[in-house]
């Protein structure tokens, strides 16, 4: 699961940096389980786990043991949170492009609503679509 | 325990990460260069950068002088009879390949290696087995992982052309009984080649006294830069050895229908050489002589003894190779029953800035034959201190406390 989490994070960071694009590629092959690591080579999962748990160990955090033991569970939670927030981001972006607000039902709650959308008031996209 | 100040001579080792000093325990893989080596290479690159062996400028002559000076230094360092017996290579692997291919072994001729060879002294023989039909004998270690001299004699009696074994193993630091091996090989008229990659940096080697025919080693495990190695060969054998590479510098003259080979060793050193690396190697040898092999051995043993003793107190640890720290030079190799070795190495790096090595250490065959997945290797050198070893043990305890 950590491979999927890594892929999502690195794919986003990869938009801005070549190093992360390389890591995203590694994580992608890892997701597809197509990667055949040599015995001497650590997988991207081990490297990420090492970085996170290593950081916690350096801070003498009691979380180090927990994260080490339940790393797979933490990875799942991370992936689910990332997928859910990605879904809402994409949905918001779609509404914004289409209606000028990321929340057509309550445009005043959307920080980036256009003036026009705010002036027009609530637009129900489903209602509009039905038309 | 004698503390030492050698570490301050190595800029690489003086780095910090997250406020933690670097602790380097991967010396069996590569050693950093000390200031005199770095300065000598910088001087070459800045002040007399030139082609060796062919340039008639004063810079070119300076390079030639330095190269020949280093050749003599190397010859004396390993007790060779003459400096022509020293061939500069890229690394130990190239030296071993040069002998393996240059001896022109025929189908049915038998080569014996030990069961703890680095891939550098195994794969080339397996390739020759396929290409030329030579026979490869792999001599099993005794149950305590030491070398089986009786087994060697039994094989020699059946006829062996070359015994090619590791001098000191990168697996566990074990030094093979090379004097006895050479004596036995002589008795049965076999050649002996030693892979000295882990021996030459750690203890005094005298090829003439040993009576060995070939010895290969690399610079990057003895404070010289990477990309420079040495093959020693007895002059009489070098006369009959074919080159691995041929081209510029390896011939005196060439025509459209032939060529005249250079003298030894130039005929084996085709193409422009790694002059900066050769100069760095010369300085590294001077540096190691200054440190002294007595000090190196003492420091490595005390570190090994301490680390082994402390590791034995941590549960779940299995040691790789011979048991006695006295026989293991600077190497402690182990695996933990519950924690993956690669993961352990990364944790040590990320949490404590301690560099070690995990994997199969290029001795895959040994791991496969024993069913061991991999291990973590701690390899020390003269600049490591007991304080560093204590930090290593404390970090290991913390990490292994996670499982
Ligand atoms: C025992 C031994 N032989 C051969 C080699 C290969 O050396 P190089 O990489 O310099 O060719 C090594 C390197 O780790 C080694 O430890």
Short mmCIF file of C-alpha atoms and ligand atoms in Angstrom, two decimals:
data_model
loop_
_atom_site.label_atom_id
_atom_site.label_comp_id
_atom_site.label_asym_id
_atom_site.label_seq_id
_atom_site.Cartn_x
_atom_site.Cartn_y
_atom_site.Cartn_z
CA UNK A 1 0.00 0.00 0.00
CA UNK A 2 2.90 2.32 0.69
CA UNK A 3 3.78 2.10 -3.01
CA UNK A 4 0.39 3.51 -3.95
CA UNK A 5 0.68 6.25 -1.34
CA UNK A 6 4.17 7.06 -2.60
CA UNK A 7 2.97 7.07 -6.19
CA UNK A 8 0.18 9.57 -5.45
CA UNK A 9 2.48 11.90 -3.49
CA UNK A 10 5.39 11.71 -5.92
CA UNK A 11 3.15 12.05 -8.96
CA UNK A 12 1.84 15.34 -7.56
CA UNK A 13 5.32 16.55 -6.55
CA UNK A 14 6.59 15.29 -9.89
CA UNK A 15 4.68 18.05 -11.64
CA UNK A 16 7.28 20.40 -10.20
CA UNK A 17 10.50 18.39 -9.96
CA UNK A 18 12.32 15.79 -12.02
CA UNK A 19 13.64 13.97 -8.93
CA UNK A 20 10.10 13.32 -7.76
CA UNK A 21 9.11 12.21 -11.26
CA UNK A 22 11.82 9.54 -11.03
CA UNK A 23 10.52 8.45 -7.62
CA UNK A 24 6.95 8.46 -8.95
CA UNK A 25 8.08 6.13 -11.73
CA UNK A 26 9.69 3.77 -9.22
CA UNK A 27 6.57 3.85 -7.08
CA UNK A 28 4.42 3.18 -10.15
CA UNK A 29 6.35 0.00 -11.00
CA UNK A 30 6.18 -0.94 -7.36
CA UNK A 31 2.36 -0.56 -7.45
CA UNK A 32 2.24 -2.83 -10.49
CA UNK A 33 4.55 -5.23 -8.66
CA UNK A 34 6.65 -5.34 -11.78
CA UNK A 35 9.77 -4.24 -9.99
CA UNK A 36 12.37 -6.88 -9.25
CA UNK A 37 14.73 -5.52 -6.66
CA UNK A 38 18.14 -7.04 -6.33
CA UNK A 39 18.69 -8.53 -2.87
CA UNK A 40 21.01 -5.64 -2.02
CA UNK A 41 18.53 -3.01 -3.08
CA UNK A 42 15.94 -1.55 -0.75
CA UNK A 43 12.44 -1.08 -2.13
CA UNK A 44 10.91 2.37 -2.26
CA UNK A 45 8.57 1.25 0.54
CA UNK A 46 11.51 0.39 2.79
CA UNK A 47 13.17 3.70 1.99
CA UNK A 48 10.06 5.70 2.82
CA UNK A 49 9.41 3.74 5.97
CA UNK A 50 13.05 4.24 6.92
CA UNK A 51 12.77 7.99 6.44
CA UNK A 52 9.57 8.34 8.44
CA UNK A 53 10.46 5.97 11.29
CA UNK A 54 14.06 7.28 11.28
CA UNK A 55 12.76 10.82 11.71
CA UNK A 56 10.59 9.72 14.63
CA UNK A 57 13.47 7.81 16.21
CA UNK A 58 15.66 10.90 15.97
CA UNK A 59 13.03 12.80 17.91
CA UNK A 60 12.83 9.98 20.46
CA UNK A 61 9.12 9.82 19.70
CA UNK A 62 7.06 7.02 21.17
CA UNK A 63 5.30 6.97 17.82
CA UNK A 64 8.29 5.31 16.15
CA UNK A 65 7.32 1.84 17.39
CA UNK A 66 3.68 2.35 16.44
CA UNK A 67 4.43 3.61 12.97
CA UNK A 68 6.91 0.78 12.42
CA UNK A 69 4.41 -1.86 13.52
CA UNK A 70 1.34 -0.43 11.85
CA UNK A 71 2.99 1.11 8.81
CA UNK A 72 0.73 -0.77 6.45
CA UNK A 73 -2.37 0.48 8.28
CA UNK A 74 -1.05 4.05 8.26
CA UNK A 75 -0.36 3.71 4.54
CA UNK A 76 -3.97 2.61 3.94
CA UNK A 77 -5.35 5.51 5.95
CA UNK A 78 -3.10 7.89 4.06
CA UNK A 79 -4.17 6.53 0.69
CA UNK A 80 -7.87 6.70 1.59
CA UNK A 81 -7.55 10.29 2.86
CA UNK A 82 -5.58 11.24 -0.25
CA UNK A 83 -8.10 9.62 -2.60
CA UNK A 84 -11.08 11.24 -0.86
CA UNK A 85 -9.47 14.68 -0.86
CA UNK A 86 -8.41 14.26 -4.48
CA UNK A 87 -12.03 13.41 -5.36
CA UNK A 88 -13.33 16.58 -3.68
CA UNK A 89 -10.59 18.72 -5.22
CA UNK A 90 -11.38 17.48 -8.72
CA UNK A 91 -15.12 17.93 -8.09
CA UNK A 92 -14.55 21.48 -6.83
CA UNK A 93 -12.38 22.33 -9.80
CA UNK A 94 -15.03 21.00 -12.18
CA UNK A 95 -17.76 23.14 -10.55
CA UNK A 96 -15.52 26.16 -10.55
CA UNK A 97 -14.84 25.86 -14.28
CA UNK A 98 -18.48 25.17 -15.04
CA UNK A 99 -20.29 27.53 -12.64
CA UNK A 100 -17.62 29.91 -11.38
CA UNK A 101 -17.82 28.48 -7.86
CA UNK A 102 -16.52 25.30 -6.28
CA UNK A 103 -19.70 24.97 -4.24
CA UNK A 104 -22.72 25.83 -6.40
CA UNK A 105 -25.19 25.16 -3.61
CA UNK A 106 -23.47 27.51 -1.17
CA UNK A 107 -21.22 29.76 -3.26
CA UNK A 108 -20.59 32.00 -0.27
CA UNK A 109 -18.77 29.07 1.35
CA UNK A 110 -16.36 28.75 -1.55
CA UNK A 111 -13.26 30.90 -1.08
CA UNK A 112 -12.61 31.18 -4.77
CA UNK A 113 -16.10 31.85 -6.17
CA UNK A 114 -16.19 34.41 -8.96
CA UNK A 115 -18.07 37.63 -8.39
CA UNK A 116 -20.65 36.70 -11.04
CA UNK A 117 -21.47 33.41 -9.35
CA UNK A 118 -21.88 35.13 -6.00
CA UNK A 119 -24.16 37.77 -7.48
CA UNK A 120 -26.31 35.20 -9.21
CA UNK A 121 -26.81 33.38 -5.93
CA UNK A 122 -27.27 29.66 -5.48
CA UNK A 123 -27.19 27.63 -8.65
CA UNK A 124 -28.16 24.05 -8.41
CA UNK A 125 -26.00 22.26 -10.95
CA UNK A 126 -28.15 19.16 -11.01
CA UNK A 127 -31.20 21.29 -11.63
CA UNK A 128 -29.37 23.13 -14.43
CA UNK A 129 -28.16 19.90 -15.92
CA UNK A 130 -31.70 18.58 -16.04
CA UNK A 131 -32.61 21.49 -18.21
CA UNK B 1 41.23 1.16 23.35
CA UNK B 2 43.51 3.63 21.64
CA UNK B 3 41.46 6.56 20.37
CA UNK B 4 42.80 8.24 17.30
CA UNK B 5 42.70 11.45 15.39
CA UNK B 6 42.89 9.98 11.89
CA UNK B 7 39.25 10.74 11.23
CA UNK B 8 39.94 14.46 11.01
CA UNK B 9 42.10 13.77 7.94
CA UNK B 10 39.01 12.69 5.99
CA UNK B 11 36.78 15.60 4.94
CA UNK B 12 34.01 13.18 3.95
CA UNK B 13 33.89 11.77 7.47
CA UNK B 14 33.64 15.20 9.08
CA UNK B 15 30.18 15.88 7.67
CA UNK B 16 27.08 16.16 9.79
CA UNK B 17 23.45 15.42 8.97
CA UNK B 18 20.63 16.66 11.20
CA UNK B 19 23.30 17.75 13.65
CA UNK B 20 24.63 14.19 13.96
CA UNK B 21 28.23 13.37 13.01
CA UNK B 22 28.70 10.88 10.21
CA UNK B 23 29.67 7.41 11.39
CA UNK B 24 31.03 5.36 8.55
CA UNK B 25 30.99 1.59 8.91
CA UNK B 26 30.98 0.58 5.24
CA UNK B 27 34.71 0.42 4.73
CA UNK B 28 34.67 -3.01 3.13
CA UNK B 29 32.83 -1.41 0.25
CA UNK B 30 34.75 1.82 -0.11
CA UNK B 31 36.92 4.05 2.00
CA UNK B 32 37.00 7.84 1.66
CA UNK B 33 40.16 9.71 0.66
CA UNK B 34 42.24 11.59 3.22
CA UNK B 35 43.47 15.15 2.63
CA UNK B 36 46.93 14.20 1.25
CA UNK B 37 45.31 11.96 -1.37
CA UNK B 38 42.77 14.62 -2.33
CA UNK B 39 45.50 17.24 -2.54
CA UNK B 40 47.77 15.09 -4.68
CA UNK B 41 44.96 14.46 -7.16
CA UNK B 42 44.00 18.10 -7.19
CA UNK B 43 47.62 19.04 -7.83
CA UNK B 44 47.73 16.70 -10.81
CA UNK B 45 44.50 18.11 -12.22
CA UNK B 46 45.48 21.72 -11.62
CA UNK B 47 49.21 21.75 -12.13
CA UNK B 48 50.49 19.01 -14.40
CA UNK B 49 47.42 17.58 -16.06
CA UNK B 50 48.77 15.75 -19.10
CA UNK B 51 48.87 12.45 -21.01
CA UNK B 52 51.33 9.94 -19.67
CA UNK B 53 53.53 7.72 -21.78
CA UNK B 54 53.39 9.76 -24.98
CA UNK B 55 53.71 13.45 -24.28
CA UNK B 56 57.08 15.10 -24.72
CA UNK B 57 56.18 18.15 -22.68
CA UNK B 58 57.56 18.65 -19.20
CA UNK B 59 54.05 18.06 -17.85
CA UNK B 60 53.91 14.73 -19.62
CA UNK B 61 57.27 13.78 -18.14
CA UNK B 62 56.02 14.77 -14.67
CA UNK B 63 53.07 12.44 -15.11
CA UNK B 64 55.34 9.59 -16.24
CA UNK B 65 57.59 10.15 -13.25
CA UNK B 66 54.66 10.08 -10.85
CA UNK B 67 53.19 6.94 -12.42
CA UNK B 68 56.50 5.08 -12.24
CA UNK B 69 57.10 6.35 -8.71
CA UNK B 70 53.73 4.96 -7.69
CA UNK B 71 54.45 1.67 -9.43
CA UNK B 72 57.59 1.32 -7.36
CA UNK B 73 55.73 2.28 -4.21
CA UNK B 74 53.10 -0.37 -4.87
CA UNK B 75 55.77 -2.96 -5.64
CA UNK B 76 57.52 -2.30 -2.34
CA UNK B 77 54.22 -2.13 -0.46
CA UNK B 78 53.29 -5.68 -1.45
CA UNK B 79 56.84 -7.04 -1.60
CA UNK B 80 56.99 -7.56 -5.38
CA UNK B 81 60.36 -8.33 -6.95
CA UNK B 82 60.22 -5.61 -9.60
CA UNK B 83 57.99 -2.67 -10.48
CA UNK B 84 57.21 -4.22 -13.90
CA UNK B 85 55.22 -6.80 -12.02
CA UNK B 86 52.68 -4.11 -11.13
CA UNK B 87 49.90 -3.51 -13.66
CA UNK B 88 47.46 -0.69 -13.09
CA UNK B 89 43.86 -1.70 -13.62
CA UNK B 90 40.48 -0.15 -13.02
CA UNK B 91 39.78 -2.33 -9.96
CA UNK B 92 40.27 -5.81 -8.53
CA UNK B 93 37.65 -7.26 -10.85
CA UNK B 94 39.58 -6.17 -13.92
CA UNK B 95 42.79 -7.70 -12.54
CA UNK B 96 41.08 -11.05 -11.94
CA UNK B 97 39.47 -10.96 -15.39
CA UNK B 98 42.82 -10.16 -16.98
CA UNK B 99 44.37 -13.28 -15.49
CA UNK B 100 41.31 -15.47 -16.10
CA UNK B 101 41.14 -14.57 -19.76
CA UNK B 102 44.85 -14.06 -20.31
CA UNK B 103 45.95 -17.49 -19.10
CA UNK B 104 44.32 -19.07 -22.16
CA UNK B 105 42.92 -21.99 -20.25
CA UNK B 106 41.70 -24.90 -22.34
CA UNK B 107 38.71 -27.20 -22.13
CA UNK B 108 39.01 -29.62 -19.25
CA UNK B 109 41.58 -27.56 -17.32
CA UNK B 110 40.47 -27.16 -13.73
CA UNK B 111 40.23 -23.99 -11.67
CA UNK B 112 39.49 -24.12 -7.95
CA UNK B 113 37.79 -21.38 -5.96
CA UNK B 114 36.46 -21.29 -2.41
CA UNK B 115 32.75 -21.22 -1.55
CA UNK B 116 32.93 -17.63 -0.25
CA UNK B 117 34.12 -15.82 -3.38
CA UNK B 118 33.02 -12.34 -4.31
CA UNK B 119 31.26 -12.40 -7.69
CA UNK B 120 34.45 -10.86 -9.09
CA UNK B 121 36.23 -14.17 -8.58
CA UNK B 122 33.37 -16.45 -9.50
CA UNK B 123 31.44 -15.19 -12.49
CA UNK B 124 34.41 -14.94 -14.84
CA UNK B 125 35.18 -18.62 -14.20
CA UNK B 126 31.57 -19.58 -14.82
CA UNK B 127 31.71 -17.65 -18.09
CA UNK B 128 34.91 -19.49 -19.07
CA UNK B 129 33.23 -22.74 -18.17
CA UNK B 130 30.63 -21.95 -20.84
CA UNK B 131 32.94 -20.32 -23.36
CA UNK B 132 35.96 -22.60 -23.19
CA UNK B 133 34.82 -25.66 -21.31
CA UNK B 134 37.11 -25.24 -18.33
CA UNK B 135 36.12 -27.07 -15.16
CA UNK B 136 35.28 -25.05 -12.07
CA UNK B 137 35.69 -26.64 -8.64
CA UNK B 138 34.06 -24.92 -5.69
CA UNK B 139 35.69 -26.04 -2.47
CA UNK B 140 33.22 -26.12 0.46
CA UNK B 141 34.27 -24.59 3.76
CA UNK B 142 34.45 -26.72 6.88
CA UNK B 143 31.46 -26.72 9.23
CA UNK B 144 32.99 -23.85 11.22
CA UNK B 145 33.23 -21.82 7.97
CA UNK B 146 37.05 -22.01 7.87
CA UNK B 147 39.04 -23.10 4.83
CA UNK B 148 39.42 -26.83 4.23
CA UNK B 149 43.11 -27.46 3.52
CA UNK B 150 42.67 -31.22 3.39
CA UNK B 151 39.88 -30.76 0.86
CA UNK B 152 42.16 -28.53 -1.20
CA UNK B 153 44.91 -31.15 -1.24
CA UNK B 154 42.44 -33.81 -2.31
CA UNK B 155 41.38 -31.65 -5.26
CA UNK B 156 44.97 -30.74 -6.13
CA UNK B 157 45.79 -34.42 -6.32
CA UNK B 158 43.17 -34.77 -9.01
CA UNK B 159 44.87 -32.01 -11.01
CA UNK B 160 44.18 -28.28 -10.72
CA UNK B 161 45.65 -25.66 -13.03
CA UNK B 162 44.86 -22.60 -10.92
CA UNK B 163 43.76 -21.99 -7.36
CA UNK B 164 42.02 -18.63 -7.31
CA UNK B 165 40.82 -17.67 -3.86
CA UNK B 166 39.92 -14.67 -1.80
CA UNK B 167 42.73 -13.67 0.58
CA UNK B 168 40.46 -12.01 3.19
CA UNK B 169 36.75 -12.38 2.71
CA UNK B 170 34.38 -9.45 2.37
CA UNK B 171 31.68 -11.72 3.75
CA UNK B 172 33.05 -12.04 7.28
CA UNK B 173 36.62 -10.71 7.17
CA UNK B 174 38.06 -14.23 7.50
CA UNK B 175 41.61 -14.48 6.19
CA UNK B 176 42.30 -17.77 4.46
CA UNK B 177 45.46 -19.72 5.35
CA UNK B 178 47.14 -18.46 2.20
CA UNK B 179 50.67 -19.59 3.10
CA UNK B 180 49.50 -23.18 3.38
CA UNK B 181 47.36 -22.82 0.27
CA UNK B 182 50.34 -21.59 -1.78
CA UNK B 183 52.60 -24.35 -0.38
CA UNK B 184 50.10 -27.01 -1.32
CA UNK B 185 49.53 -25.53 -4.76
CA UNK B 186 53.30 -25.47 -5.38
CA UNK B 187 53.53 -29.12 -4.40
CA UNK B 188 51.08 -29.95 -7.18
CA UNK B 189 52.31 -27.39 -9.73
CA UNK B 190 49.22 -25.24 -9.67
CA UNK B 191 49.16 -21.47 -10.10
CA UNK B 192 47.74 -19.36 -7.29
CA UNK B 193 45.85 -16.12 -7.68
CA UNK B 194 44.68 -14.20 -4.63
CA UNK B 195 41.83 -11.72 -4.57
CA UNK B 196 43.44 -9.24 -2.22
CA UNK B 197 40.72 -6.58 -2.26
CA UNK B 198 40.05 -6.98 1.48
CA UNK B 199 43.56 -8.04 2.46
CA UNK B 200 45.97 -5.43 1.10
CA UNK B 201 44.22 -2.51 2.88
CA UNK B 202 44.21 -4.29 6.23
CA UNK B 203 47.39 -6.26 6.75
CA UNK B 204 50.91 -6.46 5.43
CA UNK B 205 51.11 -8.58 2.29
CA UNK B 206 54.34 -9.90 0.84
CA UNK B 207 53.80 -11.60 -2.49
CA UNK B 208 57.39 -12.77 -2.81
CA UNK B 209 57.46 -14.39 0.61
CA UNK B 210 54.09 -15.91 -0.03
CA UNK B 211 55.18 -17.18 -3.41
CA UNK B 212 51.85 -16.30 -4.96
CA UNK B 213 51.59 -15.94 -8.75
CA UNK B 214 48.94 -13.25 -9.06
CA UNK B 215 47.32 -10.81 -6.66
CA UNK B 216 44.56 -8.35 -7.50
CA UNK B 217 43.29 -5.48 -5.39
CA UNK B 218 41.62 -2.09 -5.66
CA UNK B 219 42.48 1.38 -4.44
CA UNK B 220 39.05 2.41 -3.22
CA UNK B 221 39.18 0.14 -0.19
CA UNK B 222 42.47 1.61 1.00
CA UNK B 223 41.81 5.37 0.99
CA UNK B 224 42.65 5.84 -2.69
CA UNK B 225 39.97 7.01 -5.14
CA UNK B 226 37.72 4.62 -7.04
CA UNK B 227 38.66 3.62 -10.57
CA UNK B 228 42.18 2.48 -9.78
CA UNK B 229 43.33 -1.04 -8.99
CA UNK B 230 46.39 -3.22 -9.23
CA UNK B 231 47.25 -6.61 -10.58
CA UNK B 232 50.51 -8.12 -9.43
CA UNK B 233 51.85 -10.93 -11.57
CA UNK B 234 55.15 -12.76 -11.46
CA UNK B 235 57.27 -11.53 -14.35
CA UNK B 236 57.70 -14.99 -15.81
CA UNK B 237 53.92 -15.49 -15.90
CA UNK B 238 53.21 -12.04 -17.29
CA UNK B 239 55.37 -12.89 -20.31
CA UNK B 240 52.85 -15.55 -21.26
CA UNK B 241 49.69 -13.70 -20.33
CA UNK B 242 47.46 -12.29 -23.06
CA UNK B 243 46.11 -8.77 -22.65
CA UNK B 244 42.51 -8.06 -21.83
CA UNK B 245 42.55 -4.79 -23.76
CA UNK B 246 44.79 -3.71 -26.61
CA UNK B 247 45.28 -0.41 -28.39
CA UNK B 248 47.20 2.79 -27.76
CA UNK B 249 50.15 2.57 -25.34
CA UNK B 250 50.13 -1.23 -25.46
CA UNK B 251 52.18 -1.47 -28.70
CA UNK B 252 55.60 -0.18 -29.77
CA UNK B 253 54.66 -0.07 -33.41
CA UNK B 254 51.90 -1.09 -35.76
CA UNK B 255 51.56 -1.70 -39.49
CA UNK B 256 48.54 -2.52 -41.61
CA UNK B 257 49.42 -6.16 -41.25
CA UNK B 258 50.68 -6.42 -37.71
CA UNK B 259 52.01 -4.85 -34.52
CA UNK B 260 54.77 -5.16 -31.99
CA UNK B 261 53.65 -5.41 -28.38
CA UNK B 262 55.09 -3.06 -25.76
CA UNK B 263 57.15 -4.39 -22.90
CA UNK B 264 55.59 -5.45 -19.62
CA UNK B 265 53.65 -3.81 -17.96
CA UNK B 266 52.72 -1.25 -20.67
CA UNK B 267 51.30 -3.98 -22.92
CA UNK B 268 48.59 -4.60 -20.33
CA UNK B 269 47.72 -0.94 -19.86
CA UNK B 270 46.07 -0.01 -23.13
CA UNK B 271 44.59 3.44 -23.59
CA UNK B 272 45.05 6.56 -21.50
CA UNK B 273 45.29 5.68 -17.85
CA UNK B 274 43.66 7.04 -14.73
CA UNK B 275 46.67 9.23 -13.86
CA UNK B 276 44.92 11.13 -11.09
CA UNK B 277 43.85 7.80 -9.59
CA UNK B 278 47.36 6.34 -9.83
CA UNK B 279 48.80 9.41 -8.10
CA UNK B 280 46.07 9.16 -5.46
CA UNK B 281 46.92 5.49 -4.92
CA UNK B 282 50.57 6.39 -4.32
CA UNK B 283 49.58 8.93 -1.68
CA UNK B 284 47.15 6.47 -0.10
CA UNK B 285 49.94 3.93 0.30
CA UNK B 286 52.15 6.53 1.98
CA UNK B 287 49.24 7.41 4.25
CA UNK B 288 48.57 3.81 5.25
CA UNK B 289 52.25 3.24 5.94
CA UNK B 290 52.13 6.24 8.24
CA UNK B 291 49.15 4.78 10.09
CA UNK B 292 50.87 1.39 10.24
CA UNK B 293 49.38 -2.09 9.95
CA UNK B 294 49.95 -2.80 13.63
CA UNK B 295 47.67 0.08 14.53
CA UNK B 296 45.14 -0.92 11.87
CA UNK B 297 44.97 -4.51 13.14
CA UNK B 298 44.71 -3.44 16.78
CA UNK B 299 41.97 -0.91 16.11
CA UNK B 300 39.96 -3.30 13.92
CA UNK B 301 40.21 -6.15 16.40
CA UNK B 302 39.15 -4.03 19.36
CA UNK B 303 36.19 -2.64 17.45
CA UNK B 304 35.22 -6.06 16.18
CA UNK B 305 35.50 -7.59 19.63
CA UNK B 306 33.41 -4.84 21.19
CA UNK B 307 30.70 -4.86 18.51
CA UNK B 308 30.47 -8.67 18.52
CA UNK B 309 30.23 -8.83 22.31
CA UNK B 310 27.52 -6.18 22.43
CA UNK B 311 25.54 -7.70 19.55
CA UNK B 312 25.56 -11.08 21.28
CA UNK B 313 23.62 -9.50 24.10
CA UNK B 314 20.85 -8.40 21.77
CA UNK B 315 18.40 -11.21 21.09
CA UNK B 316 17.58 -12.54 17.64
CA UNK B 317 20.94 -11.88 16.01
CA UNK B 318 22.65 -14.47 13.82
CA UNK B 319 26.25 -13.98 12.75
CA UNK B 320 27.44 -14.73 9.25
CA UNK B 321 30.67 -16.64 8.71
CA UNK B 322 33.38 -17.55 11.21
CA UNK B 323 32.64 -17.00 14.86
CA UNK B 324 35.83 -15.68 16.44
CA UNK B 325 36.24 -11.88 16.12
CA UNK B 326 40.02 -12.41 16.01
CA UNK B 327 39.63 -14.10 12.62
CA UNK B 328 37.30 -11.49 11.21
CA UNK B 329 39.48 -8.39 10.67
CA UNK B 330 37.22 -5.36 10.71
CA UNK B 331 34.02 -7.11 9.64
CA UNK B 332 30.93 -8.06 11.63
CA UNK B 333 28.17 -9.45 9.45
CA UNK B 334 24.80 -10.47 10.86
CA UNK B 335 21.07 -10.60 10.36
CA UNK B 336 18.19 -10.18 12.74
CA UNK B 337 15.41 -12.72 12.89
CA UNK B 338 12.64 -10.13 12.94
CA UNK B 339 13.98 -7.12 11.10
CA UNK B 340 14.84 -6.97 7.44
CA UNK B 341 18.52 -6.09 6.88
CA UNK B 342 17.83 -3.43 4.23
CA UNK B 343 15.32 -1.81 6.55
CA UNK B 344 17.78 -1.88 9.43
CA UNK B 345 20.44 -0.18 7.31
CA UNK B 346 18.03 2.58 6.30
CA UNK B 347 16.93 3.09 9.92
CA UNK B 348 20.56 3.42 11.03
CA UNK B 349 21.19 5.94 8.28
CA UNK B 350 18.04 7.98 8.82
CA UNK B 351 17.94 7.93 12.60
CA UNK B 352 21.61 8.06 13.57
CA UNK B 353 23.63 9.00 10.44
CA UNK B 354 25.41 5.65 10.65
CA UNK B 355 26.34 4.12 7.30
CA UNK B 356 26.46 0.34 7.03
CA UNK B 357 25.77 -2.07 4.17
CA UNK B 358 22.97 -4.55 3.69
CA UNK B 359 22.33 -7.20 1.08
CA UNK B 360 24.37 -10.14 -0.09
CA UNK B 361 27.61 -8.25 -0.44
CA UNK B 362 28.26 -9.67 -3.92
CA UNK B 363 28.66 -13.15 -2.43
CA UNK B 364 25.18 -14.19 -3.56
CA UNK B 365 26.31 -17.78 -4.06
CA UNK B 366 27.13 -18.16 -0.36
CA UNK B 367 23.76 -16.76 0.72
CA UNK B 368 21.87 -18.92 -1.78
CA UNK B 369 23.68 -22.08 -0.69
CA UNK B 370 22.91 -21.40 2.99
CA UNK B 371 19.36 -20.19 2.45
CA UNK B 372 20.15 -16.85 4.08
CA UNK B 373 18.21 -13.96 2.53
CA UNK B 374 20.64 -11.16 3.27
CA UNK B 375 22.51 -9.52 6.12
CA UNK B 376 23.88 -6.28 7.43
CA UNK B 377 27.63 -5.77 7.42
CA UNK B 378 29.55 -3.46 9.71
CA UNK B 379 33.08 -2.95 8.48
CA UNK B 380 35.53 -0.75 10.31
CA UNK B 381 38.87 0.78 9.47
CA UNK B 382 41.58 2.57 11.41
CA UNK B 383 39.70 5.87 11.75
CA UNK B 384 36.67 4.31 13.44
CA UNK B 385 36.55 4.70 17.20
CA UNK B 386 35.04 2.90 20.15
CA UNK B 387 32.81 5.92 20.69
CA UNK B 388 31.36 5.38 17.22
CA UNK B 389 30.90 1.68 17.95
CA UNK B 390 29.03 2.56 21.14
CA UNK B 391 26.74 4.89 19.18
CA UNK B 392 26.15 2.13 16.66
CA UNK B 393 25.16 -0.36 19.35
CA UNK B 394 22.92 2.14 21.06
CA UNK B 395 21.19 2.97 17.75
CA UNK B 396 20.80 -0.72 16.95
CA UNK B 397 19.25 -1.40 20.34
CA UNK B 398 16.80 1.44 19.84
CA UNK B 399 15.84 0.23 16.36
CA UNK B 400 15.60 -3.42 17.26
CA UNK B 401 13.47 -2.38 20.22
CA UNK B 402 10.80 -1.54 17.66
CA UNK B 403 10.15 -5.21 16.88
C1 LIG C 1 36.80 -9.70 -1.65
C2 LIG C 1 36.49 -8.80 -2.79
N1 LIG C 1 36.88 -9.13 -4.01
C3 LIG C 1 36.63 -8.36 -5.07
C4 LIG C 1 35.95 -7.19 -4.94
C5 LIG C 1 35.68 -6.35 -6.13
O1 LIG C 1 36.43 -5.22 -6.10
P1 LIG C 1 36.28 -4.11 -7.22
O2 LIG C 1 34.92 -3.61 -7.13
O3 LIG C 1 37.31 -3.12 -6.84
O4 LIG C 1 36.58 -4.75 -8.50
C6 LIG C 1 35.51 -6.80 -3.67
C7 LIG C 1 34.73 -5.57 -3.51
O5 LIG C 1 33.93 -5.41 -2.64
C8 LIG C 1 35.79 -7.61 -2.57
O6 LIG C 1 35.40 -7.28 -1.35
#
